[in-house]
Short mmCIF file of C-alpha atoms in Angstrom, two decimals:
data_model
loop_
_atom_site.label_atom_id
_atom_site.label_comp_id
_atom_site.label_asym_id
_atom_site.label_seq_id
_atom_site.Cartn_x
_atom_site.Cartn_y
_atom_site.Cartn_z
CA MET N 483 102.48 -45.58 17.00
CA TYR N 484 98.87 -45.19 17.55
CA ASP N 485 98.67 -45.27 20.88
CA LYS N 486 101.39 -43.08 21.66
CA THR N 487 99.63 -40.76 19.83
CA VAL N 488 96.84 -41.14 21.39
CA ARG N 489 98.06 -40.50 24.31
CA ARG N 490 100.04 -37.52 23.46
CA ARG N 491 96.94 -36.36 22.71
CA ARG N 492 95.33 -37.00 26.16
CA MET N 493 98.69 -35.07 28.08
CA VAL N 494 98.27 -32.30 26.03
CA LEU N 495 94.09 -32.15 27.22
CA GLY N 496 95.00 -32.44 30.30
CA LEU N 497 97.14 -30.03 30.89
CA LEU N 498 95.33 -27.28 28.99
CA VAL N 499 92.01 -28.33 31.65
CA VAL N 500 94.79 -27.68 34.37
CA CYS N 501 95.98 -24.69 32.74
CA SER N 502 92.66 -23.21 32.32
CA LEU N 503 91.36 -23.82 35.91
CA ILE N 504 94.69 -22.08 37.13
CA LEU N 505 93.93 -19.11 34.85
CA LEU N 506 90.49 -19.11 36.14
CA THR N 507 91.76 -19.77 39.81
CA ALA N 508 93.67 -16.49 39.33
CA TYR N 509 91.67 -14.16 37.31
CA PHE N 510 89.20 -14.20 40.00
CA GLY N 511 90.96 -14.25 43.08
CA GLU N 512 93.56 -11.20 41.88
CA GLY N 513 91.65 -7.45 42.01
CA ALA N 514 90.95 -5.67 39.10
CA GLY N 515 94.34 -4.05 38.75
CA SER N 516 95.91 -7.47 38.65
CA PRO N 517 97.93 -8.42 35.83
CA LEU N 518 95.38 -10.69 33.82
CA HIS N 519 92.74 -7.98 33.50
CA SER N 520 95.02 -6.12 32.17
CA VAL N 521 95.58 -8.60 29.41
CA GLN N 522 92.01 -8.83 29.15
CA ARG N 523 91.49 -5.25 28.42
CA GLY N 524 94.36 -5.49 26.20
CA PHE N 525 93.05 -8.06 24.17
CA LEU N 526 89.55 -6.20 24.02
CA GLN N 527 91.05 -2.89 22.15
CA VAL N 528 92.57 -4.73 20.05
CA VAL N 529 89.65 -7.29 19.09
CA SER N 530 86.44 -4.78 19.56
CA PRO N 531 87.04 -2.94 16.17
CA ILE N 532 88.11 -6.03 14.21
CA GLN N 533 84.08 -7.66 16.11
CA ASP N 534 83.19 -3.58 15.05
CA GLY N 535 83.82 -4.07 11.86
CA ALA N 536 83.42 -7.46 11.13
CA SER N 537 78.99 -6.65 12.41
CA ARG N 538 78.92 -3.61 10.19
CA ALA N 539 80.14 -5.66 7.51
CA LEU N 540 78.20 -8.35 8.15
CA LYS N 541 74.99 -5.93 8.74
CA PRO N 542 73.36 -6.42 5.12
CA VAL N 543 73.80 -10.16 5.21
CA ARG N 544 72.17 -10.09 7.94
CA ASP N 545 69.32 -7.57 7.10
CA LEU N 546 68.79 -9.88 4.17
CA PHE N 547 68.13 -12.51 6.20
CA GLY N 548 66.32 -11.11 8.53
CA TRP N 549 64.32 -9.55 5.27
CA PHE N 550 63.53 -13.22 4.33
CA GLY N 551 61.75 -14.24 7.33
CA ASP N 552 59.79 -11.18 7.72
CA THR N 553 58.58 -12.15 4.19
CA PHE N 554 57.87 -15.31 5.24
CA ASP N 555 56.48 -14.54 8.45
CA ALA N 556 54.26 -11.76 6.58
CA LYS N 557 53.01 -14.16 4.06
CA ASP N 558 51.49 -16.72 6.48
CA GLU N 559 50.19 -14.13 8.14
CA ARG N 560 48.59 -13.11 5.38
CA ASP N 561 47.11 -15.99 4.66
CA LYS N 562 45.75 -16.81 7.68
CA LEU N 563 44.03 -13.68 8.11
CA ARG N 564 43.14 -14.55 4.41
CA LYS N 565 41.37 -18.02 5.33
CA GLU N 566 40.03 -16.11 8.58
CA LEU N 567 38.30 -13.30 6.63
CA GLU N 568 36.92 -16.06 4.08
CA GLN N 569 35.42 -17.91 6.87
CA THR N 570 33.99 -14.83 8.32
CA ARG N 571 32.10 -13.97 4.78
CA ARG N 572 30.77 -17.41 4.57
CA GLN N 573 29.55 -17.06 7.85
CA ALA N 574 27.98 -13.18 7.44
CA ILE N 575 26.44 -14.36 3.90
CA ALA N 576 25.00 -17.56 6.20
CA ASN N 577 23.76 -15.76 8.56
CA ALA N 578 21.74 -13.33 5.92
CA ALA N 579 20.37 -16.14 4.38
CA ALA N 580 19.20 -17.12 7.12
CA ALA N 581 17.95 -13.55 8.71
CA ARG N 582 16.39 -13.52 5.31
CA GLU N 583 14.33 -17.13 5.72
CA VAL N 584 13.45 -16.74 9.06
CA ASP N 585 11.38 -12.87 8.03
CA GLN N 586 10.12 -14.61 5.18
CA LEU N 587 8.39 -17.71 7.77
CA ARG N 588 7.52 -15.07 10.03
CA LYS N 589 5.14 -12.81 7.49
CA LEU N 590 4.13 -16.53 5.89
CA VAL N 591 3.26 -16.90 9.48
CA GLY N 592 0.83 -13.80 9.74
CA LEU N 593 -0.88 -14.14 6.39
CA ASP N 594 -1.96 -18.12 7.58
CA LYS N 595 -3.40 -16.13 10.03
CA ASP N 596 -4.76 -13.02 8.42
CA LEU N 597 -6.27 -15.42 5.41
CA GLY N 598 -7.00 -18.52 6.95
CA VAL N 599 -4.66 -20.08 4.45
CA ASP N 600 -3.44 -22.82 7.04
CA GLN N 601 -7.28 -24.09 5.73
CA MET N 602 -6.10 -24.39 2.23
CA SER N 603 -3.45 -27.01 3.13
CA PRO N 604 0.07 -25.47 2.50
CA VAL N 605 2.90 -27.18 1.08
CA SER N 606 5.92 -24.71 2.10
CA ALA N 607 8.91 -25.31 -0.12
CA ARG N 608 12.39 -24.04 -0.73
CA VAL N 609 13.12 -22.40 -3.59
CA ILE N 610 16.03 -24.47 -5.42
CA THR N 611 16.75 -22.79 -8.88
CA ARG N 612 15.39 -20.09 -10.76
CA SER N 613 15.15 -19.37 -14.30
CA PRO N 614 18.18 -17.87 -16.17
CA THR N 615 16.38 -14.82 -17.33
CA LEU N 616 16.01 -11.33 -16.37
CA TRP N 617 12.57 -11.90 -14.74
CA TYR N 618 12.87 -15.18 -13.24
CA SER N 619 9.75 -16.59 -14.89
CA THR N 620 9.87 -19.26 -13.18
CA VAL N 621 11.48 -20.85 -9.91
CA SER N 622 11.74 -24.62 -9.25
CA ILE N 623 10.83 -25.83 -5.91
CA ASN N 624 11.89 -28.92 -3.43
CA LYS N 625 8.68 -30.21 -3.16
CA GLY N 626 6.54 -32.44 -5.97
CA THR N 627 3.43 -34.69 -6.05
CA GLY N 628 4.70 -36.85 -3.45
CA ASP N 629 3.93 -34.16 -1.00
CA GLY N 630 0.84 -33.17 -2.75
CA VAL N 631 1.93 -30.58 -5.02
CA ARG N 632 -0.25 -30.80 -8.85
CA VAL N 633 -0.53 -28.02 -11.99
CA ASP N 634 -2.72 -24.78 -11.33
CA GLN N 635 -2.47 -24.52 -7.28
CA PRO N 636 -1.65 -21.15 -6.05
CA VAL N 637 1.84 -20.43 -4.43
CA ILE N 638 2.30 -17.84 -2.57
CA ASN N 639 5.15 -16.14 0.30
CA GLY N 640 5.33 -14.01 3.04
CA ASP N 641 4.18 -10.70 1.25
CA GLY N 642 1.26 -12.39 -1.37
CA LEU N 643 0.85 -14.31 -4.74
CA VAL N 644 3.90 -15.84 -6.20
CA GLY N 645 2.57 -17.52 -9.11
CA THR N 646 1.12 -21.26 -10.15
CA VAL N 647 2.75 -24.45 -10.30
CA THR N 648 2.57 -25.13 -14.25
CA SER N 649 4.26 -28.34 -13.91
CA ALA N 650 5.65 -31.33 -11.36
CA THR N 651 7.02 -34.00 -10.49
CA GLY N 652 7.27 -36.92 -7.56
CA ASN N 653 9.63 -34.47 -4.95
CA ALA N 654 10.02 -30.60 -7.51
CA ALA N 655 8.09 -28.89 -9.49
CA ILE N 656 8.07 -25.42 -11.49
CA VAL N 657 6.09 -22.68 -10.47
CA THR N 658 4.94 -20.36 -13.17
CA LEU N 659 5.40 -16.60 -11.47
CA ILE N 660 2.83 -14.11 -12.04
CA THR N 661 5.56 -11.31 -13.83
CA ASP N 662 5.65 -13.97 -16.57
CA HIS N 663 3.78 -13.43 -20.05
CA THR N 664 1.42 -15.97 -19.83
CA SER N 665 0.28 -15.09 -16.55
CA GLY N 666 -3.10 -13.64 -15.92
CA VAL N 667 -4.83 -13.17 -12.60
CA SER N 668 -8.38 -12.20 -11.86
CA ALA N 669 -8.43 -9.71 -9.11
CA VAL N 670 -9.95 -6.31 -7.51
CA VAL N 671 -8.77 -3.52 -6.11
CA ASN N 672 -10.06 -3.70 -2.75
CA GLU N 673 -10.81 -0.82 -1.31
CA SER N 674 -13.61 -0.18 -4.68
CA GLY N 675 -14.27 -3.56 -5.48
CA VAL N 676 -13.64 -2.50 -9.30
CA ALA N 677 -12.26 -5.53 -10.86
CA GLY N 678 -9.55 -6.57 -13.50
CA VAL N 679 -7.19 -9.14 -15.09
CA VAL N 680 -3.46 -8.84 -13.84
CA GLN N 681 -1.06 -9.33 -16.38
CA PRO N 682 3.02 -8.44 -17.08
CA ALA N 683 4.01 -5.06 -18.28
CA VAL N 684 6.19 -6.42 -21.10
CA GLY N 685 10.41 -4.86 -20.48
CA ASN N 686 9.58 -4.37 -16.43
CA PRO N 687 9.88 -7.52 -14.14
CA ASN N 688 8.70 -5.02 -11.02
CA ASP N 689 5.32 -3.92 -13.02
CA LEU N 690 2.32 -5.39 -13.41
CA LEU N 691 -0.98 -4.42 -15.18
CA LEU N 692 -4.35 -4.08 -14.15
CA GLU N 693 -6.28 -4.24 -17.29
CA PHE N 694 -9.56 -4.09 -18.63
CA ILE N 695 -10.42 -0.94 -15.70
CA ARG N 696 -13.13 1.56 -17.51
CA ARG N 697 -11.98 4.95 -17.39
CA GLY N 698 -15.28 5.70 -15.45
CA ASP N 699 -13.85 3.86 -12.67
CA ARG N 700 -11.86 5.38 -9.78
CA ILE N 701 -8.74 4.09 -9.09
CA ALA N 702 -6.10 6.05 -6.94
CA THR N 703 -2.50 5.10 -6.48
CA GLY N 704 -1.49 3.67 -2.98
CA GLN N 705 -4.66 1.54 -3.41
CA THR N 706 -4.03 -2.39 -3.07
CA VAL N 707 -5.05 -5.45 -5.45
CA VAL N 708 -6.33 -8.72 -4.70
CA THR N 709 -7.52 -11.93 -5.93
CA ALA N 710 -10.80 -12.04 -7.36
CA GLY N 711 -11.17 -15.99 -6.78
CA SER N 712 -14.47 -16.71 -8.83
CA ARG N 713 -18.46 -15.97 -7.76
CA SER N 714 -19.88 -18.37 -10.79
CA GLN N 715 -21.18 -22.08 -9.57
CA ARG N 716 -20.31 -23.11 -12.88
CA TYR N 717 -16.12 -22.00 -12.56
CA GLU N 718 -14.11 -22.15 -9.92
CA SER N 719 -10.76 -19.72 -10.22
CA LEU N 720 -7.46 -21.08 -9.71
CA PHE N 721 -7.03 -18.42 -6.47
CA PRO N 722 -9.02 -18.13 -3.46
CA PRO N 723 -9.93 -14.76 -2.65
CA GLY N 724 -8.30 -12.25 -1.03
CA LEU N 725 -4.18 -13.00 -1.57
CA PRO N 726 -2.22 -9.63 -1.77
CA VAL N 727 -1.22 -9.02 -5.23
CA GLY N 728 0.31 -5.83 -4.99
CA ARG N 729 -0.19 -2.32 -5.16
CA VAL N 730 -1.24 0.65 -7.33
CA THR N 731 1.65 3.09 -8.88
CA LYS N 732 0.23 4.70 -11.24
CA VAL N 733 -3.04 5.54 -13.22
CA ASP N 734 -2.71 6.08 -17.23
CA ASP N 735 -5.32 7.54 -18.44
CA THR N 736 -5.27 7.42 -22.60
CA GLU N 737 -8.16 9.37 -24.18
CA LEU N 738 -7.84 7.10 -27.16
CA ASN N 739 -8.77 3.89 -25.36
CA VAL N 740 -11.98 2.33 -23.16
CA TYR N 741 -9.72 1.06 -20.79
CA GLN N 742 -7.41 2.80 -18.00
CA ARG N 743 -3.78 1.47 -17.49
CA VAL N 744 -3.33 0.17 -14.08
CA HIS N 745 -0.17 0.16 -13.32
CA VAL N 746 0.71 -2.09 -9.63
CA LYS N 747 3.82 -3.24 -8.53
CA PRO N 748 3.97 -6.78 -6.73
CA PHE N 749 3.66 -7.33 -3.24
CA ALA N 750 6.14 -10.15 -3.14
CA GLN N 751 10.05 -9.60 -4.46
CA LEU N 752 9.93 -12.45 -6.85
CA ARG N 753 13.76 -12.12 -7.39
CA ARG N 754 14.69 -12.81 -3.79
CA LEU N 755 12.26 -16.34 -3.18
CA ASP N 756 13.92 -18.50 -0.72
CA VAL N 757 10.56 -20.36 1.06
CA VAL N 758 7.00 -20.22 -0.76
CA GLN N 759 3.94 -22.45 -0.17
CA VAL N 760 1.26 -24.36 -2.35
CA LEU N 761 -1.73 -23.78 -1.68
CA THR N 762 -2.90 -27.65 -2.07
CA ASP N 763 -6.23 -27.12 -1.24
CA PRO N 764 -7.19 -23.60 -2.31
CA LEU N 765 -10.88 -23.77 -1.71
CA GLY N 766 -11.04 -25.08 1.17
CA ALA N 767 -11.22 -22.27 3.26
CA ARG N 768 -14.72 -21.45 1.18
CA GLY N 769 -16.47 -24.80 3.48
#
């Protein structure tokens, strides 16, 4: 029974194939006005409206699937663009930081040449942390006693005086900035030699005060303030002479006080320190 069914199906399939070959041969062998071509045109006339209706009915479904496809493609493209943007942003930040560091190193080289800092055994260090206060009164650097860094050594950057080392371990140190309330630097006005002490102004991290300047001493805005160093044989200053500290921005002449209030803006941008130098032998330049 099974074999008869298989043979019957094979015969039907063979007849269909033969008929198809006959019809194809006749179709391609006849002209455009032949009966087979007429049947084809009639079939198309009947089926075309059905196909058009079905196409219109299914268009919302096709559009819906197309919308889903476009949405997924758009999300993938959005994620790709976000990753590219993030990579570009990180690269831009790295480039800006590198450019800032190169600029600070270039200034340090210039300061070395101008002031003979290379004779003071400078140790270059990178700022690794900053104190969490508005004034950034201290910073930490990645060099310590193992590199010759000791407490009370002066610290500079390419613009001038930054502060002093107040604590040191084997591979790190803390630098107290000149804007800290405990700081005090003997200084002179470079153009006139008028001497005083630079101390931080209360409440303004960008303002220093050159204190103990008598009212009779002539101080003008725009003049530069540098470290005085020590001229005494009994006492040596922590700072060598001539290190740039800042520029005079304003002079308050108070009639009720013997001293003037001289405002000084530090040369060093203390909130943007990346690279500094510790002068491990600040008296070396004096021989």
